């Protein structure tokens, strides 16, 4: 709510100094309301009750971007104060290097702050490209729309929504977009040089986005259904023997011992049976231990 109130105060100051018609008021107020709602939702989802020190710096940048947005919307009906527009954009770009340092020094780095900072940067680039496009050509809009086209494509291709590793060059390219667009908006260079500056800005952006897309493509999750199934290995079944009608000689599994009479020597001397025992047993004596 403080940011929304500050945005309305800035719009009132612009209306009192350089003038602001209905389009500027409408677009500037709409931008402030959408920013307030989006930031409130982000705080709720993050479970935070208020903004951190770095987030307040980013909110100040967002208010300045709202002023640039109102001036650009007002420029379609009359000549815009280019000096003021470029000066406000330059301050917003300079503060982009402050909020990150504040977050690191205060230990308040968060995903919400990083997302808030990125959205403010992207919208400033979009607004500046809209301001430059009538003079340099509609192709300049590709600079401001590219980030939003990437987000829209990620809704169709989920692998584009993967997490990217931090890369310093990406931050350099993002900062260069705002600086080069501000230089083009200032009109201090001849038209060919202005066109060259914008071409360089677009080329840097394409290279940065192209590298990220290639990185995400190489690491995209591949569905198992998309993989070709390897052919099943062919196993030769053992041959089935044909039925035999005649007799078959089977090999002897165990050796067969022919019966023979073996005379075993007596293990212990056996005394001659007494006559009375021999008579009772039929002339033979049986032992349990000798068979």
XYZ file of C-alpha atoms in Angstrom:
291
model
C 0.000 0.000 0.000
C 2.907 2.369 0.627
C 4.186 1.640 -2.871
C 0.732 2.258 -4.355
C 0.456 5.564 -2.502
C 3.955 6.584 -3.593
C 3.088 5.795 -7.213
C 0.020 8.024 -7.100
C 2.083 10.844 -5.588
C 4.684 10.524 -8.373
C 1.961 10.632 -11.018
C 0.543 13.760 -9.418
C 3.987 15.395 -9.472
C 4.390 14.555 -13.169
C 0.959 15.988 -13.922
C 1.821 19.203 -12.095
C 5.240 19.650 -13.726
C 5.414 18.264 -17.262
C 1.739 17.485 -17.641
C 0.012 14.136 -17.784
C -3.161 13.461 -19.718
C -5.799 10.782 -19.190
C -3.802 7.986 -20.894
C -0.806 8.594 -18.659
C -2.950 8.602 -15.529
C -4.848 5.470 -16.581
C -1.792 3.423 -17.536
C 0.252 4.604 -14.540
C -2.527 3.849 -12.054
C -3.243 0.467 -13.633
C 0.439 -0.423 -13.423
C 0.517 0.554 -9.736
C -2.553 -1.531 -8.886
C -1.278 -4.625 -10.721
C 2.135 -4.290 -9.044
C 0.509 -3.972 -5.613
C -1.685 -7.033 -6.141
C 1.138 -9.161 -7.570
C 3.484 -8.217 -4.740
C 0.841 -8.922 -2.098
C 0.225 -12.342 -3.611
C 3.949 -13.043 -3.681
C 4.285 -12.133 -0.007
C 1.360 -14.385 0.880
C 2.779 -17.358 -1.035
C 6.217 -16.815 0.496
C 4.746 -16.684 4.002
C 6.240 -13.214 4.628
C 4.447 -10.387 6.415
C 6.457 -7.473 5.016
C 9.180 -6.545 2.567
C 12.858 -6.813 3.356
C 15.403 -4.001 2.973
C 16.368 -5.036 -0.566
C 12.712 -5.448 -1.553
C 12.052 -1.829 -0.556
C 14.817 -0.692 -2.890
C 13.220 -2.773 -5.649
C 9.839 -1.241 -4.810
C 11.384 2.219 -5.269
C 12.597 1.106 -8.680
C 9.107 -0.164 -9.472
C 7.641 3.267 -8.665
C 10.173 4.897 -11.014
C 9.305 2.384 -13.735
C 5.656 3.333 -13.225
C 6.583 6.966 -13.891
C 8.374 5.940 -17.120
C 5.340 3.879 -18.118
C 3.016 6.864 -17.640
C 5.329 9.147 -19.665
C 5.558 6.618 -22.528
C 1.774 6.190 -22.589
C 1.414 9.973 -22.594
C 3.892 10.304 -25.522
C 1.441 8.770 -28.019
C -0.774 11.847 -27.721
C 1.921 14.502 -27.518
C 5.675 14.994 -27.365
C 7.160 13.316 -24.323
C 9.760 15.014 -22.112
C 12.650 12.832 -23.312
C 15.149 14.273 -20.843
C 12.971 13.457 -17.842
C 12.077 10.033 -19.225
C 15.742 9.093 -19.740
C 16.759 10.517 -16.344
C 14.131 8.530 -14.461
C 15.088 5.387 -16.420
C 18.765 5.934 -15.580
C 18.006 6.190 -11.852
C 15.958 2.992 -12.013
C 18.826 1.229 -13.801
C 21.378 2.442 -11.252
C 19.257 1.199 -8.361
C 19.283 -2.227 -10.014
C 22.860 -2.595 -8.792
C 21.898 -1.537 -5.248
C 19.127 -3.935 -4.249
C 21.263 -7.004 -4.856
C 24.090 -5.675 -2.696
C 21.642 -4.744 0.059
C 20.170 -8.252 -0.009
C 23.590 -9.879 0.279
C 24.874 -7.567 3.000
C 21.742 -7.896 5.134
C 21.351 -11.636 4.548
C 17.848 -11.194 3.129
C 18.314 -12.895 -0.241
C 15.040 -14.599 -1.188
C 13.304 -16.092 -4.204
C 10.574 -13.447 -3.946
C 13.117 -10.608 -4.067
C 14.881 -12.116 -7.063
C 11.583 -12.576 -8.923
C 10.425 -9.053 -8.042
C 13.697 -7.574 -9.282
C 13.542 -9.579 -12.522
C 9.962 -8.536 -13.276
C 10.754 -4.854 -12.750
C 13.747 -5.093 -15.095
C 11.739 -6.921 -17.757
C 8.907 -4.400 -17.692
C 11.271 -1.435 -17.933
C 12.884 -2.990 -21.014
C 9.431 -3.571 -22.516
C 8.352 0.036 -21.911
C 11.561 1.491 -23.366
C 11.304 -0.722 -26.443
C 7.716 0.481 -26.977
C 8.962 4.068 -26.760
C 11.797 3.513 -29.274
C 9.849 1.350 -31.749
C 7.969 4.201 -33.551
C 11.285 5.785 -34.539
C 13.607 2.781 -34.999
C 11.093 0.244 -36.276
C 8.694 -2.323 -34.909
C 11.434 -4.955 -34.829
C 12.714 -3.288 -31.635
C 9.660 -4.681 -29.838
C 11.338 -8.091 -29.995
C 13.747 -6.861 -27.307
C 10.961 -6.154 -24.844
C 8.725 -9.089 -25.782
C 11.371 -11.830 -25.810
C 11.266 -12.548 -22.096
C 7.455 -12.754 -22.073
C 7.529 -14.978 -25.169
C 9.896 -17.293 -23.297
C 7.478 -17.476 -20.364
C 4.546 -18.177 -22.710
C 6.518 -20.910 -24.475
C 7.327 -22.570 -21.157
C 3.588 -23.059 -20.593
C 3.467 -25.155 -23.774
C 6.894 -26.787 -23.404
C 7.337 -27.602 -19.698
C 11.049 -28.327 -20.070
C 11.607 -24.590 -20.663
C 10.496 -23.976 -17.087
C 13.458 -25.829 -15.621
C 15.882 -24.205 -13.202
C 18.844 -22.475 -14.825
C 22.263 -22.263 -13.181
C 23.412 -18.767 -12.167
C 25.408 -17.091 -14.904
C 27.049 -13.683 -14.641
C 26.815 -13.049 -18.385
C 23.028 -13.262 -18.174
C 23.005 -10.369 -15.684
C 25.348 -8.345 -17.905
C 23.070 -8.800 -20.916
C 19.969 -7.841 -18.911
C 21.624 -4.654 -17.653
C 22.917 -3.839 -21.141
C 19.385 -3.942 -22.559
C 18.179 -1.116 -20.342
C 21.304 0.998 -20.920
C 21.274 0.593 -24.706
C 17.538 1.281 -24.926
C 17.927 4.383 -22.755
C 20.701 5.615 -25.059
C 18.474 5.013 -28.082
C 15.550 6.778 -26.380
C 17.720 9.814 -25.601
C 18.251 10.446 -29.315
C 21.819 11.676 -28.806
C 23.234 9.462 -31.579
C 22.705 9.663 -35.333
C 20.057 7.312 -36.683
C 22.514 4.728 -38.119
C 24.353 4.533 -34.795
C 21.088 4.256 -32.914
C 20.072 1.371 -35.151
C 23.434 -0.286 -34.568
C 23.045 0.079 -30.802
C 19.636 -1.570 -30.939
C 20.891 -4.365 -33.190
C 23.678 -5.086 -30.695
C 21.136 -5.147 -27.867
C 18.925 -7.609 -29.724
C 21.887 -9.804 -30.706
C 23.071 -10.019 -27.097
C 19.588 -10.933 -25.950
C 19.177 -13.632 -28.596
C 22.548 -15.120 -27.695
C 21.720 -15.204 -23.973
C 18.254 -16.704 -24.440
C 19.563 -19.134 -27.042
C 22.216 -20.439 -24.682
C 19.647 -20.950 -21.909
C 17.242 -22.725 -24.265
C 20.023 -25.024 -25.493
C 21.023 -25.818 -21.893
C 17.437 -26.680 -20.956
C 16.977 -28.755 -24.128
C 19.985 -30.937 -23.380
C 18.695 -31.615 -19.864
C 15.023 -31.990 -20.612
C 13.300 -35.058 -19.112
C 12.753 -37.727 -21.757
C 9.623 -39.851 -21.545
C 10.092 -43.610 -21.601
C 7.430 -43.902 -24.265
C 9.503 -41.787 -26.608
C 12.467 -44.156 -26.383
C 12.605 -46.960 -28.993
C 12.148 -50.391 -27.519
C 15.135 -52.683 -28.116
C 14.341 -55.889 -30.027
C 13.753 -58.916 -27.884
C 16.666 -61.372 -27.970
C 16.030 -64.505 -30.021
C 16.640 -67.623 -28.026
C 17.085 -70.941 -29.823
C 14.917 -73.574 -28.249
C 16.606 -76.943 -27.683
C 15.680 -79.479 -30.369
C 12.928 -81.868 -29.461
C 13.921 -85.471 -30.214
C 11.679 -87.347 -32.558
C 9.660 -90.238 -31.122
C 11.412 -93.603 -31.433
C 9.357 -96.623 -32.305
C 11.975 -99.351 -31.709
C 13.850 -100.294 -28.567
C 16.467 -97.858 -27.360
C 19.642 -98.963 -25.595
C 20.096 -96.689 -22.598
C 23.578 -96.205 -21.164
C 24.328 -97.832 -17.861
C 24.167 -95.186 -15.183
C 25.661 -97.326 -12.419
C 28.095 -100.191 -12.743
C 26.528 -103.603 -12.316
C 28.460 -105.984 -10.147
C 28.152 -109.641 -11.087
C 27.226 -111.881 -8.186
C 30.113 -113.938 -6.866
C 30.900 -116.015 -3.838
C 33.486 -114.382 -1.643
C 35.084 -116.257 1.216
C 35.616 -113.891 4.114
C 38.147 -114.874 6.741
C 36.831 -115.075 10.263
C 37.429 -111.858 12.176
C 37.513 -113.635 15.475
C 38.173 -117.289 16.182
C 34.942 -119.139 16.692
C 35.111 -122.140 18.989
C 33.527 -125.290 17.847
C 29.902 -125.476 18.960
C 29.073 -127.784 21.655
C 27.274 -130.900 20.711
C 24.196 -130.008 22.643
C 23.874 -126.518 21.063
C 24.469 -127.861 17.582
C 21.783 -130.383 18.016
C 19.263 -127.739 19.048
C 20.140 -125.362 16.231
C 20.198 -127.748 13.337
C 24.003 -127.869 12.994
C 24.533 -124.013 12.334
C 25.335 -121.114 14.596
C 24.072 -117.547 13.701
C 25.877 -114.375 14.930
C 24.581 -110.820 15.042
C 27.940 -109.154 14.143
C 29.109 -111.478 11.312
C 26.937 -111.892 8.187
